[in-house]
Structures are given as structure tokens and as C-alpha cells.
Short mmCIF file of N, CA and C in Angstrom, two decimals:
data_model
loop_
_atom_site.label_atom_id
_atom_site.label_comp_id
_atom_site.label_asym_id
_atom_site.label_seq_id
_atom_site.Cartn_x
_atom_site.Cartn_y
_atom_site.Cartn_z
N MET A 258 -7.09 13.15 7.57
CA MET A 258 -7.12 11.82 8.11
C MET A 258 -8.43 11.61 8.83
N THR A 259 -8.86 10.38 8.87
CA THR A 259 -10.13 10.05 9.48
C THR A 259 -9.91 9.37 10.82
N ALA A 260 -10.92 9.41 11.64
CA ALA A 260 -10.85 8.74 12.94
C ALA A 260 -10.80 7.23 12.72
N PRO A 261 -10.14 6.49 13.62
CA PRO A 261 -10.02 5.04 13.45
C PRO A 261 -11.35 4.34 13.25
N ALA A 262 -12.40 4.75 13.94
CA ALA A 262 -13.69 4.08 13.80
C ALA A 262 -14.30 4.29 12.42
N GLU A 263 -13.92 5.37 11.73
CA GLU A 263 -14.47 5.67 10.41
C GLU A 263 -13.63 5.09 9.28
N ARG A 264 -12.48 4.52 9.57
CA ARG A 264 -11.51 4.19 8.55
C ARG A 264 -11.83 2.97 7.71
N LEU A 265 -12.59 2.04 8.23
CA LEU A 265 -12.71 0.75 7.56
C LEU A 265 -14.06 0.56 6.89
N PHE A 266 -14.04 0.20 5.64
CA PHE A 266 -15.22 -0.32 4.98
C PHE A 266 -14.77 -1.19 3.83
N ARG A 267 -15.61 -2.10 3.41
CA ARG A 267 -15.26 -3.02 2.34
C ARG A 267 -15.57 -2.38 0.99
N LEU A 268 -14.58 -2.34 0.12
CA LEU A 268 -14.78 -1.83 -1.23
C LEU A 268 -15.01 -2.96 -2.21
N PHE A 269 -14.27 -4.04 -2.03
CA PHE A 269 -14.35 -5.16 -2.94
C PHE A 269 -14.71 -6.41 -2.14
N PRO A 270 -15.36 -7.38 -2.76
CA PRO A 270 -15.70 -8.60 -2.02
C PRO A 270 -14.45 -9.39 -1.67
N GLN A 271 -14.57 -10.19 -0.63
CA GLN A 271 -13.45 -11.04 -0.23
C GLN A 271 -13.23 -12.08 -1.31
N THR A 272 -11.96 -12.39 -1.57
CA THR A 272 -11.67 -13.32 -2.66
C THR A 272 -11.40 -14.73 -2.15
N ARG A 273 -10.59 -14.89 -1.09
CA ARG A 273 -10.33 -16.21 -0.54
C ARG A 273 -9.51 -16.03 0.73
N CYS A 274 -9.44 -17.08 1.52
CA CYS A 274 -8.62 -17.06 2.73
C CYS A 274 -7.24 -17.57 2.38
N ALA A 275 -6.22 -16.78 2.65
CA ALA A 275 -4.85 -17.20 2.37
C ALA A 275 -4.21 -17.79 3.62
N LEU A 276 -4.44 -17.18 4.75
CA LEU A 276 -3.89 -17.66 6.02
C LEU A 276 -5.04 -17.75 7.00
N LYS A 277 -4.85 -18.55 8.02
CA LYS A 277 -5.89 -18.67 9.03
C LYS A 277 -6.16 -17.28 9.62
N GLY A 278 -7.38 -16.82 9.53
CA GLY A 278 -7.75 -15.52 10.06
C GLY A 278 -7.46 -14.36 9.13
N HIS A 279 -6.81 -14.61 8.01
CA HIS A 279 -6.49 -13.53 7.08
C HIS A 279 -7.42 -13.62 5.88
N GLN A 280 -8.09 -12.55 5.56
CA GLN A 280 -8.96 -12.53 4.40
C GLN A 280 -8.40 -11.55 3.40
N GLU A 281 -8.26 -11.99 2.16
CA GLU A 281 -7.75 -11.11 1.13
C GLU A 281 -8.91 -10.33 0.55
N ALA A 282 -8.87 -9.05 0.73
CA ALA A 282 -9.86 -8.16 0.15
C ALA A 282 -9.26 -6.78 0.17
N ALA A 283 -9.59 -5.99 -0.79
CA ALA A 283 -9.12 -4.61 -0.78
C ALA A 283 -10.00 -3.86 0.20
N VAL A 284 -9.38 -3.16 1.09
CA VAL A 284 -10.10 -2.35 2.06
C VAL A 284 -9.73 -0.92 1.75
N ALA A 285 -10.70 -0.07 1.69
CA ALA A 285 -10.44 1.32 1.34
C ALA A 285 -10.80 2.23 2.49
N VAL A 286 -10.03 3.27 2.65
CA VAL A 286 -10.30 4.26 3.66
C VAL A 286 -11.20 5.33 3.02
N PRO A 287 -12.33 5.63 3.64
CA PRO A 287 -13.21 6.65 3.05
C PRO A 287 -12.44 7.94 2.78
N GLY A 288 -12.69 8.52 1.64
CA GLY A 288 -12.02 9.76 1.28
C GLY A 288 -10.79 9.54 0.45
N LEU A 289 -10.15 8.37 0.54
CA LEU A 289 -8.96 8.11 -0.27
C LEU A 289 -9.33 7.53 -1.62
N VAL A 290 -10.15 6.51 -1.64
CA VAL A 290 -10.48 5.83 -2.88
C VAL A 290 -11.67 6.50 -3.53
N ARG A 291 -11.48 6.87 -4.79
CA ARG A 291 -12.52 7.60 -5.51
C ARG A 291 -12.91 6.91 -6.81
N GLY A 292 -12.89 5.59 -6.84
CA GLY A 292 -13.24 4.90 -8.06
C GLY A 292 -13.29 3.41 -7.87
N GLU A 293 -13.76 2.73 -8.88
CA GLU A 293 -13.85 1.27 -8.88
C GLU A 293 -12.54 0.68 -9.36
N PRO A 294 -12.25 -0.57 -9.00
CA PRO A 294 -11.00 -1.19 -9.43
C PRO A 294 -11.01 -1.57 -10.90
N ALA A 295 -9.87 -1.39 -11.56
CA ALA A 295 -9.68 -1.89 -12.91
C ALA A 295 -9.07 -3.29 -12.81
N TRP A 296 -8.15 -3.49 -11.87
CA TRP A 296 -7.58 -4.80 -11.57
C TRP A 296 -6.92 -4.75 -10.21
N MET A 297 -6.72 -5.93 -9.66
CA MET A 297 -5.96 -6.00 -8.42
C MET A 297 -5.15 -7.27 -8.41
N SER A 298 -4.06 -7.22 -7.68
CA SER A 298 -3.15 -8.34 -7.58
C SER A 298 -2.60 -8.37 -6.16
N ASN A 299 -2.13 -9.53 -5.74
CA ASN A 299 -1.57 -9.61 -4.40
C ASN A 299 -0.45 -10.63 -4.36
N SER A 300 0.37 -10.50 -3.35
CA SER A 300 1.46 -11.42 -3.10
C SER A 300 1.75 -11.40 -1.61
N GLN A 301 2.68 -12.24 -1.18
CA GLN A 301 3.08 -12.27 0.22
C GLN A 301 4.60 -12.30 0.29
N PHE A 302 5.13 -11.69 1.34
CA PHE A 302 6.58 -11.63 1.53
C PHE A 302 6.92 -12.04 2.94
N ARG A 303 8.00 -12.78 3.08
CA ARG A 303 8.46 -13.16 4.42
C ARG A 303 8.87 -11.92 5.20
N ALA A 304 8.61 -11.94 6.49
CA ALA A 304 8.87 -10.79 7.36
C ALA A 304 10.32 -10.77 7.83
N ASN A 305 11.25 -11.02 6.94
CA ASN A 305 12.66 -11.03 7.33
C ASN A 305 13.35 -9.74 6.89
N CYS A 306 14.67 -9.71 6.99
CA CYS A 306 15.42 -8.49 6.67
C CYS A 306 15.37 -8.14 5.18
N HIS A 307 14.88 -9.04 4.35
CA HIS A 307 14.79 -8.79 2.90
C HIS A 307 13.38 -8.37 2.48
N ALA A 308 12.45 -8.27 3.41
CA ALA A 308 11.05 -8.01 3.07
C ALA A 308 10.87 -6.72 2.28
N ALA A 309 11.49 -5.64 2.72
CA ALA A 309 11.31 -4.35 2.05
C ALA A 309 11.87 -4.38 0.63
N GLU A 310 13.07 -4.92 0.47
CA GLU A 310 13.67 -4.98 -0.87
C GLU A 310 12.91 -5.92 -1.78
N ASN A 311 12.45 -7.05 -1.25
CA ASN A 311 11.64 -7.96 -2.06
C ASN A 311 10.35 -7.30 -2.52
N ALA A 312 9.68 -6.60 -1.61
CA ALA A 312 8.44 -5.90 -1.96
C ALA A 312 8.71 -4.80 -2.98
N ARG A 313 9.80 -4.07 -2.80
CA ARG A 313 10.16 -3.00 -3.74
C ARG A 313 10.44 -3.58 -5.13
N SER A 314 11.23 -4.63 -5.21
CA SER A 314 11.56 -5.24 -6.50
C SER A 314 10.33 -5.82 -7.17
N TYR A 315 9.51 -6.52 -6.41
CA TYR A 315 8.31 -7.14 -6.98
C TYR A 315 7.34 -6.06 -7.46
N THR A 316 7.18 -5.00 -6.67
CA THR A 316 6.29 -3.91 -7.07
C THR A 316 6.77 -3.27 -8.36
N ARG A 317 8.06 -3.03 -8.46
CA ARG A 317 8.63 -2.44 -9.68
C ARG A 317 8.35 -3.33 -10.89
N MET A 318 8.64 -4.62 -10.77
CA MET A 318 8.42 -5.55 -11.87
C MET A 318 6.93 -5.66 -12.22
N HIS A 319 6.12 -5.83 -11.19
CA HIS A 319 4.69 -6.04 -11.39
C HIS A 319 4.04 -4.82 -12.06
N LEU A 320 4.35 -3.63 -11.61
CA LEU A 320 3.74 -2.42 -12.17
C LEU A 320 4.28 -2.12 -13.57
N THR A 321 5.54 -2.48 -13.83
CA THR A 321 6.10 -2.30 -15.18
C THR A 321 5.36 -3.20 -16.16
N LEU A 322 5.16 -4.46 -15.79
CA LEU A 322 4.45 -5.39 -16.67
C LEU A 322 2.99 -4.99 -16.85
N ALA A 323 2.38 -4.40 -15.83
CA ALA A 323 0.98 -3.99 -15.92
C ALA A 323 0.82 -2.68 -16.69
N ASN A 324 1.94 -1.98 -16.94
CA ASN A 324 1.92 -0.74 -17.71
C ASN A 324 0.99 0.30 -17.09
N VAL A 325 1.17 0.54 -15.80
CA VAL A 325 0.34 1.53 -15.10
C VAL A 325 0.86 2.93 -15.36
N CYS A 326 -0.01 3.90 -15.15
CA CYS A 326 0.34 5.30 -15.42
C CYS A 326 0.66 6.03 -14.11
N VAL A 327 1.57 5.46 -13.31
CA VAL A 327 2.09 6.11 -12.11
C VAL A 327 3.60 6.07 -12.20
N ASP A 328 4.27 6.85 -11.38
CA ASP A 328 5.73 6.78 -11.33
C ASP A 328 6.09 5.44 -10.68
N ILE A 329 6.58 4.53 -11.46
CA ILE A 329 6.82 3.16 -10.99
C ILE A 329 7.92 3.11 -9.94
N GLU A 330 8.97 3.89 -10.11
CA GLU A 330 10.05 3.89 -9.11
C GLU A 330 9.55 4.42 -7.77
N ASP A 331 8.75 5.49 -7.80
CA ASP A 331 8.19 6.01 -6.55
C ASP A 331 7.25 4.99 -5.92
N ALA A 332 6.41 4.36 -6.72
CA ALA A 332 5.49 3.35 -6.21
C ALA A 332 6.25 2.19 -5.59
N ALA A 333 7.35 1.78 -6.22
CA ALA A 333 8.16 0.68 -5.68
C ALA A 333 8.76 1.07 -4.33
N ARG A 334 9.25 2.29 -4.21
CA ARG A 334 9.81 2.76 -2.93
C ARG A 334 8.72 2.82 -1.86
N ILE A 335 7.54 3.30 -2.24
CA ILE A 335 6.42 3.38 -1.30
C ILE A 335 6.03 1.99 -0.83
N GLY A 336 5.93 1.04 -1.75
CA GLY A 336 5.63 -0.35 -1.38
C GLY A 336 6.68 -0.91 -0.43
N GLY A 337 7.94 -0.61 -0.69
CA GLY A 337 9.02 -1.06 0.18
C GLY A 337 8.91 -0.47 1.58
N VAL A 338 8.54 0.80 1.67
CA VAL A 338 8.36 1.45 2.97
C VAL A 338 7.23 0.79 3.75
N LEU A 339 6.10 0.55 3.09
CA LEU A 339 4.98 -0.10 3.78
C LEU A 339 5.37 -1.48 4.30
N MET A 340 6.09 -2.23 3.46
CA MET A 340 6.52 -3.58 3.87
C MET A 340 7.55 -3.51 5.00
N ALA A 341 8.48 -2.58 4.92
CA ALA A 341 9.49 -2.43 5.98
C ALA A 341 8.82 -2.14 7.31
N ASN A 342 7.83 -1.25 7.31
CA ASN A 342 7.12 -0.94 8.55
C ASN A 342 6.40 -2.16 9.10
N ALA A 343 5.75 -2.91 8.22
CA ALA A 343 5.02 -4.10 8.68
C ALA A 343 5.98 -5.13 9.25
N ALA A 344 7.09 -5.36 8.58
CA ALA A 344 8.06 -6.36 9.06
C ALA A 344 8.69 -5.93 10.38
N ALA A 345 8.97 -4.64 10.51
CA ALA A 345 9.67 -4.15 11.70
C ALA A 345 8.76 -4.00 12.91
N HIS A 346 7.51 -3.61 12.71
CA HIS A 346 6.66 -3.23 13.83
C HIS A 346 5.48 -4.15 14.12
N SER A 347 5.27 -5.18 13.31
CA SER A 347 4.11 -6.03 13.54
C SER A 347 4.34 -7.09 14.61
N GLY A 348 5.59 -7.39 14.90
CA GLY A 348 5.89 -8.39 15.92
C GLY A 348 5.76 -9.82 15.45
N VAL A 349 5.70 -10.05 14.14
CA VAL A 349 5.61 -11.41 13.62
C VAL A 349 7.01 -11.99 13.48
N PRO A 350 7.15 -13.31 13.54
CA PRO A 350 8.48 -13.92 13.35
C PRO A 350 8.93 -13.78 11.89
N GLU A 351 10.22 -13.95 11.66
CA GLU A 351 10.79 -13.76 10.32
C GLU A 351 10.24 -14.72 9.28
N TYR A 352 9.74 -15.86 9.71
CA TYR A 352 9.20 -16.81 8.74
C TYR A 352 7.75 -16.51 8.35
N ALA A 353 7.11 -15.57 9.03
CA ALA A 353 5.72 -15.23 8.73
C ALA A 353 5.60 -14.56 7.37
N GLN A 354 4.46 -14.71 6.75
CA GLN A 354 4.17 -14.09 5.45
C GLN A 354 3.35 -12.82 5.68
N ILE A 355 3.76 -11.73 5.05
CA ILE A 355 3.02 -10.47 5.14
C ILE A 355 2.37 -10.22 3.78
N PRO A 356 1.04 -10.17 3.73
CA PRO A 356 0.34 -9.94 2.47
C PRO A 356 0.46 -8.49 1.99
N MET A 357 0.59 -8.34 0.68
CA MET A 357 0.65 -7.03 0.04
C MET A 357 -0.27 -7.07 -1.17
N GLN A 358 -0.97 -5.97 -1.41
CA GLN A 358 -1.92 -5.94 -2.51
C GLN A 358 -1.78 -4.63 -3.28
N TRP A 359 -1.98 -4.74 -4.59
CA TRP A 359 -1.95 -3.58 -5.49
C TRP A 359 -3.30 -3.51 -6.16
N VAL A 360 -3.94 -2.35 -6.13
CA VAL A 360 -5.25 -2.16 -6.75
C VAL A 360 -5.15 -0.94 -7.66
N LEU A 361 -5.36 -1.15 -8.94
CA LEU A 361 -5.40 -0.04 -9.88
C LEU A 361 -6.85 0.36 -10.05
N LEU A 362 -7.14 1.61 -9.73
CA LEU A 362 -8.50 2.11 -9.85
C LEU A 362 -8.73 2.63 -11.26
N GLN A 363 -9.98 2.68 -11.68
CA GLN A 363 -10.29 3.17 -13.02
C GLN A 363 -9.92 4.63 -13.19
N THR A 364 -9.72 5.35 -12.10
CA THR A 364 -9.28 6.75 -12.16
C THR A 364 -7.79 6.85 -12.51
N GLY A 365 -7.09 5.70 -12.51
CA GLY A 365 -5.66 5.70 -12.76
C GLY A 365 -4.84 5.72 -11.48
N GLU A 366 -5.50 5.89 -10.33
CA GLU A 366 -4.81 5.89 -9.05
C GLU A 366 -4.45 4.46 -8.67
N LEU A 367 -3.33 4.33 -7.98
CA LEU A 367 -2.86 3.03 -7.53
C LEU A 367 -2.95 2.98 -6.01
N LEU A 368 -3.55 1.93 -5.49
CA LEU A 368 -3.64 1.71 -4.06
C LEU A 368 -2.72 0.54 -3.73
N ILE A 369 -1.77 0.77 -2.84
CA ILE A 369 -0.90 -0.30 -2.34
C ILE A 369 -1.24 -0.49 -0.88
N GLN A 370 -1.47 -1.74 -0.48
CA GLN A 370 -1.78 -1.97 0.92
C GLN A 370 -1.07 -3.21 1.44
N VAL A 371 -0.70 -3.11 2.70
CA VAL A 371 0.01 -4.19 3.39
C VAL A 371 -0.79 -4.52 4.64
N GLN A 372 -0.97 -5.81 4.90
CA GLN A 372 -1.71 -6.23 6.08
C GLN A 372 -0.79 -6.94 7.05
N ASP A 373 -0.93 -6.61 8.33
CA ASP A 373 -0.19 -7.33 9.36
C ASP A 373 -1.13 -7.64 10.52
N PRO A 374 -0.75 -8.57 11.40
CA PRO A 374 -1.66 -9.01 12.45
C PRO A 374 -1.80 -8.06 13.64
N ARG A 375 -1.01 -7.01 13.69
CA ARG A 375 -1.14 -6.07 14.80
C ARG A 375 -2.28 -5.10 14.50
N ARG A 376 -3.29 -5.07 15.35
CA ARG A 376 -4.49 -4.25 15.10
C ARG A 376 -4.25 -2.76 15.23
N ASP A 377 -3.42 -2.37 16.15
CA ASP A 377 -3.24 -0.93 16.38
C ASP A 377 -2.04 -0.40 15.61
N PHE A 378 -1.97 0.90 15.52
CA PHE A 378 -0.84 1.58 14.90
C PHE A 378 -0.52 2.77 15.79
N PRO A 379 0.20 2.49 16.90
CA PRO A 379 0.48 3.57 17.84
C PRO A 379 1.29 4.68 17.16
N GLY A 380 0.84 5.89 17.34
CA GLY A 380 1.57 7.04 16.80
C GLY A 380 1.45 7.19 15.28
N PHE A 381 0.36 6.69 14.69
CA PHE A 381 0.21 6.78 13.24
C PHE A 381 0.26 8.24 12.77
N ASP A 382 -0.53 9.08 13.41
CA ASP A 382 -0.56 10.49 12.99
C ASP A 382 0.80 11.15 13.12
N GLU A 383 1.52 10.83 14.19
CA GLU A 383 2.86 11.39 14.38
C GLU A 383 3.83 10.84 13.32
N ALA A 384 3.71 9.55 13.00
CA ALA A 384 4.59 8.95 11.99
C ALA A 384 4.35 9.55 10.61
N VAL A 385 3.09 9.86 10.30
CA VAL A 385 2.77 10.42 9.00
C VAL A 385 3.19 11.88 8.90
N THR A 386 3.10 12.62 10.00
CA THR A 386 3.42 14.05 9.95
C THR A 386 4.85 14.36 10.38
N TRP A 387 5.61 13.35 10.77
CA TRP A 387 6.99 13.53 11.21
C TRP A 387 7.82 14.19 10.11
N GLU A 388 8.67 15.11 10.50
CA GLU A 388 9.60 15.77 9.57
C GLU A 388 11.01 15.57 10.10
N PRO A 389 11.97 15.22 9.24
CA PRO A 389 13.35 15.06 9.73
C PRO A 389 13.96 16.42 10.08
N ALA A 390 14.70 16.43 11.16
CA ALA A 390 15.44 17.64 11.53
C ALA A 390 16.62 17.79 10.57
N GLU A 391 17.20 18.96 10.55
CA GLU A 391 18.33 19.20 9.66
C GLU A 391 19.44 18.20 9.94
N GLY A 392 19.87 17.51 8.90
CA GLY A 392 20.92 16.51 9.01
C GLY A 392 20.41 15.13 9.41
N GLU A 393 19.13 15.02 9.78
CA GLU A 393 18.57 13.73 10.16
C GLU A 393 18.15 12.96 8.91
N LYS A 394 18.36 11.65 8.95
CA LYS A 394 18.05 10.80 7.80
C LYS A 394 16.54 10.61 7.66
N PRO A 395 15.99 10.82 6.45
CA PRO A 395 14.56 10.56 6.23
C PRO A 395 14.25 9.09 6.48
N ARG A 396 13.02 8.82 6.93
CA ARG A 396 12.68 7.43 7.22
C ARG A 396 11.19 7.19 7.03
N GLY A 397 10.87 5.92 6.91
CA GLY A 397 9.53 5.39 6.96
C GLY A 397 8.47 6.11 6.16
N LEU A 398 7.37 6.36 6.84
CA LEU A 398 6.21 6.93 6.18
C LEU A 398 6.46 8.33 5.65
N TRP A 399 7.43 9.04 6.21
CA TRP A 399 7.77 10.36 5.67
C TRP A 399 8.22 10.23 4.22
N ILE A 400 9.02 9.21 3.93
CA ILE A 400 9.49 8.99 2.56
C ILE A 400 8.30 8.75 1.64
N ALA A 401 7.38 7.91 2.05
CA ALA A 401 6.19 7.62 1.23
C ALA A 401 5.37 8.89 0.99
N ARG A 402 5.20 9.67 2.03
CA ARG A 402 4.43 10.91 1.90
C ARG A 402 5.13 11.90 0.98
N GLU A 403 6.44 12.01 1.09
CA GLU A 403 7.20 12.91 0.23
C GLU A 403 7.15 12.48 -1.23
N LEU A 404 6.96 11.20 -1.47
CA LEU A 404 6.84 10.70 -2.84
C LEU A 404 5.42 10.86 -3.38
N GLY A 405 4.53 11.45 -2.59
CA GLY A 405 3.19 11.76 -3.06
C GLY A 405 2.09 10.83 -2.62
N ALA A 406 2.38 9.88 -1.75
CA ALA A 406 1.35 8.93 -1.31
C ALA A 406 0.46 9.56 -0.24
N GLU A 407 -0.83 9.28 -0.35
CA GLU A 407 -1.76 9.59 0.73
C GLU A 407 -1.82 8.33 1.58
N LEU A 408 -1.56 8.46 2.87
CA LEU A 408 -1.43 7.29 3.75
C LEU A 408 -2.60 7.19 4.72
N ALA A 409 -2.97 5.95 5.02
CA ALA A 409 -4.03 5.69 5.99
C ALA A 409 -3.87 4.27 6.50
N PHE A 410 -4.55 3.99 7.61
CA PHE A 410 -4.59 2.60 8.08
C PHE A 410 -6.00 2.29 8.53
N ALA A 411 -6.31 1.01 8.53
CA ALA A 411 -7.64 0.57 8.93
C ALA A 411 -7.51 -0.72 9.73
N PRO A 412 -8.07 -0.77 10.93
CA PRO A 412 -8.06 -2.03 11.68
C PRO A 412 -9.02 -3.02 11.02
N THR A 413 -8.66 -4.30 11.05
CA THR A 413 -9.50 -5.36 10.50
C THR A 413 -9.64 -6.44 11.55
N GLU A 414 -10.44 -7.46 11.25
CA GLU A 414 -10.59 -8.57 12.18
C GLU A 414 -9.27 -9.30 12.38
N ALA A 415 -8.42 -9.32 11.36
CA ALA A 415 -7.17 -10.08 11.41
C ALA A 415 -5.96 -9.20 11.72
N GLY A 416 -6.14 -7.94 12.03
CA GLY A 416 -5.02 -7.05 12.32
C GLY A 416 -5.30 -5.65 11.80
N LYS A 417 -4.46 -5.20 10.88
CA LYS A 417 -4.69 -3.89 10.26
C LYS A 417 -4.15 -3.89 8.85
N ILE A 418 -4.62 -2.93 8.09
CA ILE A 418 -4.13 -2.70 6.74
C ILE A 418 -3.61 -1.28 6.69
N VAL A 419 -2.40 -1.12 6.21
CA VAL A 419 -1.82 0.21 5.98
C VAL A 419 -1.79 0.40 4.48
N GLN A 420 -2.29 1.53 4.04
CA GLN A 420 -2.39 1.73 2.60
C GLN A 420 -1.84 3.08 2.16
N ALA A 421 -1.43 3.08 0.90
CA ALA A 421 -0.93 4.29 0.25
C ALA A 421 -1.66 4.43 -1.07
N LEU A 422 -2.20 5.61 -1.30
CA LEU A 422 -2.86 5.92 -2.56
C LEU A 422 -1.93 6.81 -3.36
N ILE A 423 -1.64 6.40 -4.59
CA ILE A 423 -0.70 7.10 -5.44
C ILE A 423 -1.45 7.64 -6.65
N LYS A 424 -1.30 8.91 -6.90
CA LYS A 424 -1.98 9.56 -8.02
C LYS A 424 -1.30 9.18 -9.33
N PRO A 425 -2.08 9.16 -10.43
CA PRO A 425 -1.46 8.86 -11.73
C PRO A 425 -0.63 10.03 -12.21
N LEU A 426 0.27 9.75 -13.13
CA LEU A 426 1.07 10.80 -13.74
C LEU A 426 0.16 11.70 -14.57
N GLU A 427 0.51 12.95 -14.64
CA GLU A 427 -0.26 13.86 -15.49
C GLU A 427 0.20 13.67 -16.93
N VAL A 428 -0.73 13.33 -17.78
CA VAL A 428 -0.43 13.15 -19.20
C VAL A 428 -1.39 14.01 -20.01
N PRO A 429 -1.00 14.41 -21.20
CA PRO A 429 -1.93 15.19 -22.02
C PRO A 429 -3.19 14.39 -22.34
N ALA A 430 -4.30 15.05 -22.46
CA ALA A 430 -5.56 14.39 -22.79
C ALA A 430 -5.54 14.01 -24.26
N TRP A 431 -5.38 12.73 -24.54
CA TRP A 431 -5.32 12.24 -25.92
C TRP A 431 -6.57 11.49 -26.31
N GLY A 432 -7.58 11.54 -25.47
CA GLY A 432 -8.84 10.91 -25.81
C GLY A 432 -8.91 9.43 -25.50
N PHE A 433 -8.05 8.92 -24.61
CA PHE A 433 -8.17 7.53 -24.22
C PHE A 433 -8.18 7.44 -22.70
N PRO A 434 -8.76 6.37 -22.15
CA PRO A 434 -8.90 6.29 -20.69
C PRO A 434 -7.56 6.12 -19.99
N ALA A 435 -7.51 6.52 -18.71
CA ALA A 435 -6.29 6.40 -17.91
C ALA A 435 -5.93 4.94 -17.65
N VAL A 436 -6.92 4.07 -17.69
CA VAL A 436 -6.71 2.66 -17.39
C VAL A 436 -7.28 1.82 -18.51
N ARG A 437 -6.47 0.91 -19.02
CA ARG A 437 -6.98 -0.04 -20.00
C ARG A 437 -7.89 -1.03 -19.32
N LEU A 438 -8.76 -1.65 -20.07
CA LEU A 438 -9.67 -2.62 -19.47
C LEU A 438 -8.96 -3.90 -19.07
N THR A 439 -7.84 -4.22 -19.71
CA THR A 439 -7.06 -5.41 -19.35
C THR A 439 -5.65 -4.98 -19.03
N PRO A 440 -5.06 -5.50 -17.95
CA PRO A 440 -3.69 -5.14 -17.60
C PRO A 440 -2.68 -5.79 -18.53
#
């Protein structure tokens, strides 16, 4: 993991303003992203009790249609975890929209990121390294990490971005690229 001051840099240009003070752009944490984007997509979800399930369902559908080479069920669960954390801990009202973005890198890796208006992430390192005690229910970022996601966060002008990098599935080398040029 990197120090908070080292975490933020722009990988892709800003595309447009969706909300006042919110800029849609993929932000990458140094050391996590190792390639250029093949495509990216974004959506927003209300910060209510359905946010995690909506994000999970949308991620599953979206990645299935895009035919990505990652475990789609794991990616959907990871997306749901990121959204659940943002909805629960950002302090926004239930009617607020939480942006979520999916970036498929040319390496075949998938970056999922969620942005919320809270700049800090108290206890991030503890949340990422937390282990459930015997008989304790798994939760939050531990689930994402167990599913193979590399996790990081980056403060931005409009809050913070929490991201998960998911490695592609291992497939035999058949002489074609991991990512098609068109989704």
C-alpha cells in the first residue's frame, strides 16, 4: 500500500462533470494500474439500502455484456462491497447518487472504483487487513480482498475514490489479446 500523499494521479482525462464538484475520470493508484484502458464505463447508484445489490446486479450484467476475461461473479461481489461501504460510511443522504466506474485495461485487468464525498478513509489499512475471528461473519473489504482484489483509495478534490483491481482469469495462450479492441 502507498502513503495517502502518493496515492493520487490522473490516468485518463476528465470526461465531464456529472454532479457539482464531481468530475468523472479514472484515477489510478500508482503500483496498481499497469496498462492503458481498453474501455471504461460508469453509472451512479442511490445511496439507499439497495445500493450494494443494485451495484452488484449492474456490474454482473455490464461485465457479462462486455465479455471481459475476469470472474464476473467475483467482480460483481467486489463492486457490491465497494458500493456498500460508500453508502454506509460516506455520510450522504439516501437520495444522493454515488458514482461507480469500470475500467478494463489492455492487460485484461479490471479496475472498479467508487467515489464518495468523504475525503478521508479512517482505518483503511485496518479495514483491508482485518481478518474475521473464528465464527465471526466476513465483511466489507475483507470479502473483496479474499476474492482477489487489490484495494486502494485516493483522496480527490470532490472526496475520495476507493478502487479494486481484479486480475484476469488465467487462460491458455491461444495467440489472441486478452482484451478485444471493442467491447
